[in-house]
Amino acid sequence: MRRLLCVFSMLSLIIVFFAAAGYSQTADRVFFNGNIYTVDEEFSSVTAIAVKDGKFIYVGDDTGVRAHIGELTYVTDLKGKTIIPGLHDSHVHIRYGERELYPRIPDIRESIGEWASVERMQEVIKNCLATGQGMRPGPEPRWLVLSGWMSAVWDPPVFRKELIDAVAPNNPVFISRYTHGSAANSKALELAGIDRNTPDPEGGHIKKDENGEPTGEFVERAPRQLTRLIPPLPPMTDYEISRNLVEGTQLAIASGLTTIHGASMTGYDEVQRRKKLYDVGLLRIRINEMVRESAAKKLGKPLNHDDKYFVVSVKAFADGALGSRGALFLEDYSDYPGYKGEPRQTEDQITKSATELLKIGFNMRIHCIGDGANRVAINAYERALKATGIEGEDARFALEHCQVLTKEDVPRLKELGIVAAMQPLHATEDMNFAEARIGKERLKYAYIWSDLIDLGVVVCSGTDYSVSPYNPFYTLHAAVTRQDRENNPPGGWYPEQAMTREEALRSATIWSAYAMKAEDKLGSIEVGKLADFVVIPVDYMTIPSEDIWKITPDMTVIGGDVVYTRPVEIKK
C-alpha cells in the first residue's frame, strides 16, 4: 500500500508539473504574419512571437506559435508589418515635458534640430519684449532670457552683441546656445560691468573682437557677475517635475523608444522620485540613469529597480562642445588661433573618481568631444582599470560623444573595452562648421562610426536631446546615410564612416543594452528577454535609405504591454 501511494504521489506530481508547464507556455499575446528582425547574434528574422509575463516565450514561425495560443491569448495579425526590438536612446537629457509640453524658457528655434537665423532670433526677441514671454520678474529694466542660438550657420558665422542691441537696446538679454555656451547684449554687459579687462570665468571664456572688446559671447560658462543678476525662475513643484517626466516620456514612447539613458547627472533625491513613479505605474519607459558621483556613493551599489529603472553609471564632463569651441583639443582651433577649448576635469581627478566608483560597482560615462578630452578620459580609464584589476569589458567605461580622436587613441578603445556612445545626428548638424573648427586632417578621426565598429568597439547611439530631436528614426537615417533629412550632402558627409542598416539597428538596440550591462535582458527579440519591441508599417531593411527618417511606429510594446498605438485617422 505504501509503495502504491508513493507511485500515485509521483504520478500526481508529474501531472501537476506538465499541467503547469503547459499553462506557462500559453501566451498573453501572440503576434504572427509579420516581418520580425530579432537582432540576435545572427540577425535572424522570423514571422511570429509569443509573450507571457512580460517576456518572449517563443520566437519563430506562424506554425510554431499556434501552440502558445489559448482561450485568453490576445492575437494580433501583423499583416506583413515589421517588428524591430525596442529602440534605445543611449544619451538623452530627459526634458521632453519641459521642452515640448510645458516650456519655461522660450527657444528661438521653430523646432529642435532647425537652426534659427539672425532674423528669426530678432523677431522672437521683439515678440517677447512686446508680450512679456521670457521676461523675468523684478525691477526695470527687466531681463529677457532665451535659448537656442547657433551662429555657425549665420553669414558671417559670428555672434555679436549688436545683433541683439538692434532690437533690444534697453533691456538686458541673455540667451543660451543650444548647448554649452551663452551670449548677452550690451545692456547686460553694462549692468554686469563686463569690459575688455574682465578676466575669463573659471571653466569659461569671454570672446573678444579684434580690438579686444567683448563680443557678448561666452564659451561654456558665463561670468558669475552677470548670471547672478538674472532673477531665477520659481522652482518647479513636485507635481510639475513628476508631470513633466511622466507626460514627456510618453512622447518618447510614441516615437518608438522603449529605453532611454539619462545623461543629466541625476541626484539622489530625483532617483527616489523616479522609483516611486515606477512603483505607482506612472512611468512606463525604461530608464538607465547616469547619476552624480555623490548620488552613486550614497546609493552604495548599482540599482536595478524591477528591471525598469537602472542606475549603473556616473556622468561626468571632460570638456565642452565643438560648436561653442568649448571642446578641448591638443592643438588650437583652426578658426580661433591661440585657443584649445575648456577642460572640465584633470586626468588625476577623473582617475580618482573612476577608481573609487569601480570599487563599488559603478562605471563612468564621460562627456568627451575634443581629442584632448578623449585622451584625458582614456588615460584615466586605463589607470582606473590597472588600479582595480577589473577588466575593461567588465567595467564598460564609456566616452559620451567620442567625437574627435587621434590616430594613436583609436585602437585604445578596443584594447580597454571602452564603449563609444555616439550621436549620428551630431555629424549631420556639425558638418556645417566642423571643418572650419578643426580642419581636414583632424576630421579624419572624427565621427568615425564605421572605423570603430570594424575594430570591434561597441558603438551605442543616441540623440543628446534636447540638442537634437529625440526621434530614433532620425538617428537611424543619419547613421545609414550621413545626410540630413533633406538628404544633403549628396552621397553623404564622409560616407565611408556610415553604418550599415544592421549596424545602425544594433547600435540603437543590443549595443545600447550592452552599454548599460543589460544585454541579457534587453536589446533583441529572443526567448527569455523582456518583451520590448516596435511595430512599424514598412520594412526598415529595404525601404529607400532617404525615407528611413519618415518611419512612424504603429505600436510600441514595453514588457509585453502595448503602451502606444498610432491614433486612428477618421475619414470625414
PDB file of N, CA, C and O in Angstrom, residues 449-513:
ATOM      1  N   TRP A 449      32.293  56.290 -36.952  1.00  0.00           N
ATOM      2  CA  TRP A 449      31.476  55.159 -36.510  1.00  0.00           C
ATOM      3  C   TRP A 449      31.945  53.848 -37.129  1.00  0.00           C
ATOM      4  O   TRP A 449      32.116  52.848 -36.434  1.00  0.00           O
ATOM      5  N   SER A 450      32.135  53.836 -38.431  1.00  0.00           N
ATOM      6  CA  SER A 450      32.474  52.594 -39.130  1.00  0.00           C
ATOM      7  C   SER A 450      33.840  52.065 -38.703  1.00  0.00           C
ATOM      8  O   SER A 450      34.006  50.862 -38.471  1.00  0.00           O
ATOM      9  N   ASP A 451      34.823  52.960 -38.582  1.00  0.00           N
ATOM     10  CA  ASP A 451      36.161  52.521 -38.185  1.00  0.00           C
ATOM     11  C   ASP A 451      36.131  51.861 -36.809  1.00  0.00           C
ATOM     12  O   ASP A 451      36.778  50.828 -36.584  1.00  0.00           O
ATOM     13  N   LEU A 452      35.392  52.460 -35.881  1.00  0.00           N
ATOM     14  CA  LEU A 452      35.332  51.911 -34.531  1.00  0.00           C
ATOM     15  C   LEU A 452      34.617  50.559 -34.517  1.00  0.00           C
ATOM     16  O   LEU A 452      35.060  49.612 -33.857  1.00  0.00           O
ATOM     17  N   ILE A 453      33.510  50.466 -35.251  1.00  0.00           N
ATOM     18  CA  ILE A 453      32.782  49.200 -35.318  1.00  0.00           C
ATOM     19  C   ILE A 453      33.661  48.109 -35.921  1.00  0.00           C
ATOM     20  O   ILE A 453      33.693  46.972 -35.438  1.00  0.00           O
ATOM     21  N   ASP A 454      34.403  48.442 -36.980  1.00  0.00           N
ATOM     22  CA  ASP A 454      35.286  47.465 -37.608  1.00  0.00           C
ATOM     23  C   ASP A 454      36.376  46.977 -36.651  1.00  0.00           C
ATOM     24  O   ASP A 454      36.839  45.829 -36.752  1.00  0.00           O
ATOM     25  N   LEU A 455      36.775  47.820 -35.716  1.00  0.00           N
ATOM     26  CA  LEU A 455      37.782  47.425 -34.723  1.00  0.00           C
ATOM     27  C   LEU A 455      37.205  46.522 -33.646  1.00  0.00           C
ATOM     28  O   LEU A 455      37.942  45.912 -32.880  1.00  0.00           O
ATOM     29  N   GLY A 456      35.865  46.476 -33.573  1.00  0.00           N
ATOM     30  CA  GLY A 456      35.229  45.692 -32.530  1.00  0.00           C
ATOM     31  C   GLY A 456      34.797  46.499 -31.331  1.00  0.00           C
ATOM     32  O   GLY A 456      34.424  45.941 -30.285  1.00  0.00           O
ATOM     33  N   VAL A 457      34.828  47.824 -31.463  1.00  0.00           N
ATOM     34  CA  VAL A 457      34.354  48.701 -30.391  1.00  0.00           C
ATOM     35  C   VAL A 457      32.829  48.708 -30.394  1.00  0.00           C
ATOM     36  O   VAL A 457      32.202  48.760 -31.461  1.00  0.00           O
ATOM     37  N   VAL A 458      32.226  48.649 -29.221  1.00  0.00           N
ATOM     38  CA  VAL A 458      30.772  48.750 -29.123  1.00  0.00           C
ATOM     39  C   VAL A 458      30.384  50.218 -29.266  1.00  0.00           C
ATOM     40  O   VAL A 458      30.809  51.064 -28.473  1.00  0.00           O
ATOM     41  N   VAL A 459      29.596  50.509 -30.282  1.00  0.00           N
ATOM     42  CA  VAL A 459      29.123  51.872 -30.536  1.00  0.00           C
ATOM     43  C   VAL A 459      27.625  51.909 -30.273  1.00  0.00           C
ATOM     44  O   VAL A 459      26.845  51.267 -30.989  1.00  0.00           O
ATOM     45  N   CYS A 460      27.211  52.628 -29.237  1.00  0.00           N
ATOM     46  CA  CYS A 460      25.777  52.781 -28.978  1.00  0.00           C
ATOM     47  C   CYS A 460      25.355  54.179 -29.390  1.00  0.00           C
ATOM     48  O   CYS A 460      26.127  55.133 -29.298  1.00  0.00           O
ATOM     49  N   SER A 461      24.137  54.322 -29.873  1.00  0.00           N
ATOM     50  CA  SER A 461      23.722  55.586 -30.469  1.00  0.00           C
ATOM     51  C   SER A 461      22.619  56.263 -29.666  1.00  0.00           C
ATOM     52  O   SER A 461      21.786  55.616 -29.043  1.00  0.00           O
ATOM     53  N   GLY A 462      22.648  57.579 -29.721  1.00  0.00           N
ATOM     54  CA  GLY A 462      21.641  58.386 -29.048  1.00  0.00           C
ATOM     55  C   GLY A 462      21.480  59.711 -29.754  1.00  0.00           C
ATOM     56  O   GLY A 462      21.993  59.914 -30.860  1.00  0.00           O
ATOM     57  N   THR A 463      20.792  60.640 -29.106  1.00  0.00           N
ATOM     58  CA  THR A 463      20.483  61.919 -29.742  1.00  0.00           C
ATOM     59  C   THR A 463      21.046  63.131 -29.009  1.00  0.00           C
ATOM     60  O   THR A 463      21.214  64.182 -29.598  1.00  0.00           O
ATOM     61  N   ASP A 464      21.292  63.002 -27.701  1.00  0.00           N
ATOM     62  CA  ASP A 464      21.653  64.153 -26.872  1.00  0.00           C
ATOM     63  C   ASP A 464      20.500  65.160 -26.814  1.00  0.00           C
ATOM     64  O   ASP A 464      20.721  66.345 -26.641  1.00  0.00           O
ATOM     65  N   TYR A 465      19.266  64.658 -26.971  1.00  0.00           N
ATOM     66  CA  TYR A 465      18.122  65.555 -26.825  1.00  0.00           C
ATOM     67  C   TYR A 465      18.263  66.297 -25.494  1.00  0.00           C
ATOM     68  O   TYR A 465      18.652  65.735 -24.492  1.00  0.00           O
ATOM     69  N   SER A 466      18.021  67.618 -25.461  1.00  0.00           N
ATOM     70  CA  SER A 466      17.359  68.438 -26.439  1.00  0.00           C
ATOM     71  C   SER A 466      18.297  69.221 -27.352  1.00  0.00           C
ATOM     72  O   SER A 466      17.897  70.230 -27.948  1.00  0.00           O
ATOM     73  N   VAL A 467      19.538  68.746 -27.489  1.00  0.00           N
ATOM     74  CA  VAL A 467      20.417  69.310 -28.502  1.00  0.00           C
ATOM     75  C   VAL A 467      19.870  68.962 -29.884  1.00  0.00           C
ATOM     76  O   VAL A 467      19.787  69.809 -30.777  1.00  0.00           O
ATOM     77  N   SER A 468      19.493  67.718 -30.067  1.00  0.00           N
ATOM     78  CA  SER A 468      18.956  67.228 -31.336  1.00  0.00           C
ATOM     79  C   SER A 468      17.591  66.596 -31.097  1.00  0.00           C
ATOM     80  O   SER A 468      17.250  66.268 -29.961  1.00  0.00           O
ATOM     81  N   PRO A 469      16.791  66.408 -32.142  1.00  0.00           N
ATOM     82  CA  PRO A 469      15.478  65.775 -31.970  1.00  0.00           C
ATOM     83  C   PRO A 469      15.591  64.368 -31.397  1.00  0.00           C
ATOM     84  O   PRO A 469      16.560  63.660 -31.666  1.00  0.00           O
ATOM     85  N   TYR A 470      14.595  63.961 -30.620  1.00  0.00           N
ATOM     86  CA  TYR A 470      14.662  62.656 -29.971  1.00  0.00           C
ATOM     87  C   TYR A 470      14.189  61.507 -30.848  1.00  0.00           C
ATOM     88  O   TYR A 470      14.325  60.346 -30.470  1.00  0.00           O
ATOM     89  N   ASN A 471      13.658  61.778 -32.019  1.00  0.00           N
ATOM     90  CA  ASN A 471      13.112  60.733 -32.881  1.00  0.00           C
ATOM     91  C   ASN A 471      14.187  59.711 -33.254  1.00  0.00           C
ATOM     92  O   ASN A 471      15.174  60.045 -33.925  1.00  0.00           O
ATOM     93  N   PRO A 472      14.040  58.441 -32.845  1.00  0.00           N
ATOM     94  CA  PRO A 472      15.097  57.457 -33.111  1.00  0.00           C
ATOM     95  C   PRO A 472      15.255  57.122 -34.586  1.00  0.00           C
ATOM     96  O   PRO A 472      16.320  56.649 -35.006  1.00  0.00           O
ATOM     97  N   PHE A 473      14.218  57.350 -35.388  1.00  0.00           N
ATOM     98  CA  PHE A 473      14.348  57.058 -36.813  1.00  0.00           C
ATOM     99  C   PHE A 473      15.155  58.145 -37.526  1.00  0.00           C
ATOM    100  O   PHE A 473      15.759  57.886 -38.568  1.00  0.00           O
ATOM    101  N   TYR A 474      15.187  59.350 -36.964  1.00  0.00           N
ATOM    102  CA  TYR A 474      16.124  60.357 -37.454  1.00  0.00           C
ATOM    103  C   TYR A 474      17.558  59.860 -37.231  1.00  0.00           C
ATOM    104  O   TYR A 474      18.431  60.035 -38.084  1.00  0.00           O
ATOM    105  N   THR A 475      17.784  59.249 -36.080  1.00  0.00           N
ATOM    106  CA  THR A 475      19.105  58.722 -35.745  1.00  0.00           C
ATOM    107  C   THR A 475      19.500  57.603 -36.701  1.00  0.00           C
ATOM    108  O   THR A 475      20.628  57.575 -37.219  1.00  0.00           O
ATOM    109  N   LEU A 476      18.595  56.658 -36.933  1.00  0.00           N
ATOM    110  CA  LEU A 476      18.894  55.555 -37.845  1.00  0.00           C
ATOM    111  C   LEU A 476      19.189  56.075 -39.250  1.00  0.00           C
ATOM    112  O   LEU A 476      20.107  55.588 -39.928  1.00  0.00           O
ATOM    113  N   HIS A 477      18.432  57.061 -39.695  1.00  0.00           N
ATOM    114  CA  HIS A 477      18.643  57.641 -41.018  1.00  0.00           C
ATOM    115  C   HIS A 477      20.025  58.286 -41.116  1.00  0.00           C
ATOM    116  O   HIS A 477      20.777  58.048 -42.074  1.00  0.00           O
ATOM    117  N   ALA A 478      20.393  59.096 -40.123  1.00  0.00           N
ATOM    118  CA  ALA A 478      21.690  59.758 -40.148  1.00  0.00           C
ATOM    119  C   ALA A 478      22.826  58.756 -40.086  1.00  0.00           C
ATOM    120  O   ALA A 478      23.863  58.918 -40.750  1.00  0.00           O
ATOM    121  N   ALA A 479      22.649  57.685 -39.309  1.00  0.00           N
ATOM    122  CA  ALA A 479      23.695  56.668 -39.186  1.00  0.00           C
ATOM    123  C   ALA A 479      23.955  55.962 -40.509  1.00  0.00           C
ATOM    124  O   ALA A 479      25.098  55.658 -40.858  1.00  0.00           O
ATOM    125  N   VAL A 480      22.891  55.707 -41.260  1.00  0.00           N
ATOM    126  CA  VAL A 480      22.997  54.954 -42.511  1.00  0.00           C
ATOM    127  C   VAL A 480      23.413  55.833 -43.684  1.00  0.00           C
ATOM    128  O   VAL A 480      24.157  55.390 -44.569  1.00  0.00           O
ATOM    129  N   THR A 481      22.967  57.084 -43.698  1.00  0.00           N
ATOM    130  CA  THR A 481      23.190  57.938 -44.870  1.00  0.00           C
ATOM    131  C   THR A 481      24.256  59.001 -44.696  1.00  0.00           C
ATOM    132  O   THR A 481      24.772  59.516 -45.680  1.00  0.00           O
ATOM    133  N   ARG A 482      24.561  59.390 -43.451  1.00  0.00           N
ATOM    134  CA  ARG A 482      25.433  60.542 -43.178  1.00  0.00           C
ATOM    135  C   ARG A 482      24.889  61.781 -43.877  1.00  0.00           C
ATOM    136  O   ARG A 482      25.627  62.658 -44.339  1.00  0.00           O
ATOM    137  N   GLN A 483      23.556  61.905 -43.903  1.00  0.00           N
ATOM    138  CA  GLN A 483      22.890  63.042 -44.529  1.00  0.00           C
ATOM    139  C   GLN A 483      21.859  63.630 -43.567  1.00  0.00           C
ATOM    140  O   GLN A 483      21.390  62.959 -42.646  1.00  0.00           O
ATOM    141  N   ASP A 484      21.491  64.904 -43.808  1.00  0.00           N
ATOM    142  CA  ASP A 484      20.392  65.485 -43.050  1.00  0.00           C
ATOM    143  C   ASP A 484      19.076  65.011 -43.647  1.00  0.00           C
ATOM    144  O   ASP A 484      19.044  64.219 -44.597  1.00  0.00           O
ATOM    145  N   ARG A 485      17.964  65.509 -43.112  1.00  0.00           N
ATOM    146  CA  ARG A 485      16.657  64.999 -43.550  1.00  0.00           C
ATOM    147  C   ARG A 485      16.199  65.584 -44.881  1.00  0.00           C
ATOM    148  O   ARG A 485      15.137  65.223 -45.378  1.00  0.00           O
ATOM    149  N   GLU A 486      17.005  66.459 -45.444  1.00  0.00           N
ATOM    150  CA  GLU A 486      16.794  66.880 -46.832  1.00  0.00           C
ATOM    151  C   GLU A 486      17.728  66.112 -47.750  1.00  0.00           C
ATOM    152  O   GLU A 486      17.867  66.428 -48.926  1.00  0.00           O
ATOM    153  N   ASN A 487      18.380  65.087 -47.151  1.00  0.00           N
ATOM    154  CA  ASN A 487      19.303  64.196 -47.859  1.00  0.00           C
ATOM    155  C   ASN A 487      20.476  64.933 -48.497  1.00  0.00           C
ATOM    156  O   ASN A 487      20.883  64.663 -49.628  1.00  0.00           O
ATOM    157  N   ASN A 488      21.004  65.880 -47.725  1.00  0.00           N
ATOM    158  CA  ASN A 488      22.227  66.588 -48.089  1.00  0.00           C
ATOM    159  C   ASN A 488      23.335  66.220 -47.102  1.00  0.00           C
ATOM    160  O   ASN A 488      23.065  65.947 -45.941  1.00  0.00           O
ATOM    161  N   PRO A 489      24.593  66.218 -47.581  1.00  0.00           N
ATOM    162  CA  PRO A 489      25.010  66.427 -48.956  1.00  0.00           C
ATOM    163  C   PRO A 489      24.795  65.173 -49.796  1.00  0.00           C
ATOM    164  O   PRO A 489      24.685  64.072 -49.234  1.00  0.00           O
ATOM    165  N   PRO A 490      24.735  65.315 -51.118  1.00  0.00           N
ATOM    166  CA  PRO A 490      24.562  64.140 -51.972  1.00  0.00           C
ATOM    167  C   PRO A 490      25.651  63.104 -51.694  1.00  0.00           C
ATOM    168  O   PRO A 490      26.840  63.428 -51.623  1.00  0.00           O
ATOM    169  N   GLY A 491      25.232  61.877 -51.476  1.00  0.00           N
ATOM    170  CA  GLY A 491      26.195  60.811 -51.204  1.00  0.00           C
ATOM    171  C   GLY A 491      26.614  60.707 -49.755  1.00  0.00           C
ATOM    172  O   GLY A 491      27.230  59.717 -49.355  1.00  0.00           O
ATOM    173  N   GLY A 492      26.308  61.738 -48.956  1.00  0.00           N
ATOM    174  CA  GLY A 492      26.644  61.691 -47.540  1.00  0.00           C
ATOM    175  C   GLY A 492      27.946  62.408 -47.208  1.00  0.00           C
ATOM    176  O   GLY A 492      28.825  62.566 -48.063  1.00  0.00           O
ATOM    177  N   TRP A 493      28.059  62.856 -45.953  1.00  0.00           N
ATOM    178  CA  TRP A 493      29.238  63.560 -45.466  1.00  0.00           C
ATOM    179  C   TRP A 493      30.227  62.535 -44.932  1.00  0.00           C
ATOM    180  O   TRP A 493      29.924  61.822 -43.990  1.00  0.00           O
ATOM    181  N   TYR A 494      31.391  62.410 -45.583  1.00  0.00           N
ATOM    182  CA  TYR A 494      32.350  61.356 -45.268  1.00  0.00           C
ATOM    183  C   TYR A 494      31.612  60.005 -45.198  1.00  0.00           C
ATOM    184  O   TYR A 494      31.576  59.340 -44.162  1.00  0.00           O
ATOM    185  N   PRO A 495      31.026  59.589 -46.330  1.00  0.00           N
ATOM    186  CA  PRO A 495      30.146  58.412 -46.336  1.00  0.00           C
ATOM    187  C   PRO A 495      30.836  57.111 -45.966  1.00  0.00           C
ATOM    188  O   PRO A 495      30.173  56.145 -45.591  1.00  0.00           O
ATOM    189  N   GLU A 496      32.150  57.068 -46.045  1.00  0.00           N
ATOM    190  CA  GLU A 496      32.850  55.832 -45.696  1.00  0.00           C
ATOM    191  C   GLU A 496      32.695  55.502 -44.206  1.00  0.00           C
ATOM    192  O   GLU A 496      32.960  54.373 -43.784  1.00  0.00           O
ATOM    193  N   GLN A 497      32.248  56.465 -43.407  1.00  0.00           N
ATOM    194  CA  GLN A 497      32.054  56.221 -41.979  1.00  0.00           C
ATOM    195  C   GLN A 497      30.599  55.900 -41.633  1.00  0.00           C
ATOM    196  O   GLN A 497      30.253  55.791 -40.454  1.00  0.00           O
ATOM    197  N   ALA A 498      29.754  55.734 -42.631  1.00  0.00           N
ATOM    198  CA  ALA A 498      28.349  55.385 -42.375  1.00  0.00           C
ATOM    199  C   ALA A 498      28.260  53.966 -41.819  1.00  0.00           C
ATOM    200  O   ALA A 498      29.115  53.114 -42.062  1.00  0.00           O
ATOM    201  N   MET A 499      27.201  53.726 -41.055  1.00  0.00           N
ATOM    202  CA  MET A 499      26.910  52.370 -40.593  1.00  0.00           C
ATOM    203  C   MET A 499      26.052  51.663 -41.637  1.00  0.00           C
ATOM    204  O   MET A 499      25.311  52.306 -42.393  1.00  0.00           O
ATOM    205  N   THR A 500      26.133  50.341 -41.655  1.00  0.00           N
ATOM    206  CA  THR A 500      25.162  49.578 -42.434  1.00  0.00           C
ATOM    207  C   THR A 500      23.827  49.638 -41.690  1.00  0.00           C
ATOM    208  O   THR A 500      23.760  50.022 -40.517  1.00  0.00           O
ATOM    209  N   ARG A 501      22.760  49.217 -42.341  1.00  0.00           N
ATOM    210  CA  ARG A 501      21.455  49.228 -41.657  1.00  0.00           C
ATOM    211  C   ARG A 501      21.457  48.289 -40.458  1.00  0.00           C
ATOM    212  O   ARG A 501      20.861  48.606 -39.426  1.00  0.00           O
ATOM    213  N   GLU A 502      22.105  47.151 -40.618  1.00  0.00           N
ATOM    214  CA  GLU A 502      22.179  46.222 -39.496  1.00  0.00           C
ATOM    215  C   GLU A 502      22.955  46.838 -38.342  1.00  0.00           C
ATOM    216  O   GLU A 502      22.540  46.762 -37.176  1.00  0.00           O
ATOM    217  N   GLU A 503      24.108  47.456 -38.631  1.00  0.00           N
ATOM    218  CA  GLU A 503      24.901  48.078 -37.576  1.00  0.00           C
ATOM    219  C   GLU A 503      24.135  49.192 -36.879  1.00  0.00           C
ATOM    220  O   GLU A 503      24.175  49.322 -35.643  1.00  0.00           O
ATOM    221  N   ALA A 504      23.416  49.998 -37.661  1.00  0.00           N
ATOM    222  CA  ALA A 504      22.657  51.098 -37.070  1.00  0.00           C
ATOM    223  C   ALA A 504      21.585  50.581 -36.125  1.00  0.00           C
ATOM    224  O   ALA A 504      21.367  51.140 -35.039  1.00  0.00           O
ATOM    225  N   LEU A 505      20.907  49.492 -36.529  1.00  0.00           N
ATOM    226  CA  LEU A 505      19.866  48.932 -35.668  1.00  0.00           C
ATOM    227  C   LEU A 505      20.480  48.286 -34.429  1.00  0.00           C
ATOM    228  O   LEU A 505      19.935  48.412 -33.320  1.00  0.00           O
ATOM    229  N   ARG A 506      21.597  47.603 -34.589  1.00  0.00           N
ATOM    230  CA  ARG A 506      22.269  47.042 -33.414  1.00  0.00           C
ATOM    231  C   ARG A 506      22.700  48.166 -32.459  1.00  0.00           C
ATOM    232  O   ARG A 506      22.593  48.035 -31.234  1.00  0.00           O
ATOM    233  N   SER A 507      23.206  49.247 -33.024  1.00  0.00           N
ATOM    234  CA  SER A 507      23.670  50.358 -32.203  1.00  0.00           C
ATOM    235  C   SER A 507      22.548  50.954 -31.368  1.00  0.00           C
ATOM    236  O   SER A 507      22.766  51.392 -30.233  1.00  0.00           O
ATOM    237  N   ALA A 508      21.334  50.938 -31.912  1.00  0.00           N
ATOM    238  CA  ALA A 508      20.176  51.516 -31.230  1.00  0.00           C
ATOM    239  C   ALA A 508      19.431  50.503 -30.372  1.00  0.00           C
ATOM    240  O   ALA A 508      18.412  50.843 -29.768  1.00  0.00           O
ATOM    241  N   THR A 509      19.937  49.269 -30.321  1.00  0.00           N
ATOM    242  CA  THR A 509      19.245  48.232 -29.548  1.00  0.00           C
ATOM    243  C   THR A 509      20.235  47.450 -28.675  1.00  0.00           C
ATOM    244  O   THR A 509      20.515  47.841 -27.553  1.00  0.00           O
ATOM    245  N   ILE A 510      20.794  46.379 -29.193  1.00  0.00           N
ATOM    246  CA  ILE A 510      21.601  45.469 -28.377  1.00  0.00           C
ATOM    247  C   ILE A 510      22.896  46.109 -27.907  1.00  0.00           C
ATOM    248  O   ILE A 510      23.351  45.848 -26.771  1.00  0.00           O
ATOM    249  N   TRP A 511      23.516  46.966 -28.719  1.00  0.00           N
ATOM    250  CA  TRP A 511      24.759  47.596 -28.278  1.00  0.00           C
ATOM    251  C   TRP A 511      24.479  48.641 -27.198  1.00  0.00           C
ATOM    252  O   TRP A 511      25.295  48.832 -26.300  1.00  0.00           O
ATOM    253  N   SER A 512      23.340  49.283 -27.265  1.00  0.00           N
ATOM    254  CA  SER A 512      22.971  50.216 -26.200  1.00  0.00           C
ATOM    255  C   SER A 512      22.637  49.456 -24.919  1.00  0.00           C
ATOM    256  O   SER A 512      22.934  49.925 -23.816  1.00  0.00           O
ATOM    257  N   ALA A 513      22.016  48.287 -25.062  1.00  0.00           N
ATOM    258  CA  ALA A 513      21.753  47.453 -23.889  1.00  0.00           C
ATOM    259  C   ALA A 513      23.069  47.001 -23.256  1.00  0.00           C
ATOM    260  O   ALA A 513      23.197  46.936 -22.026  1.00  0.00           O
TER     261      ALA A 513
END
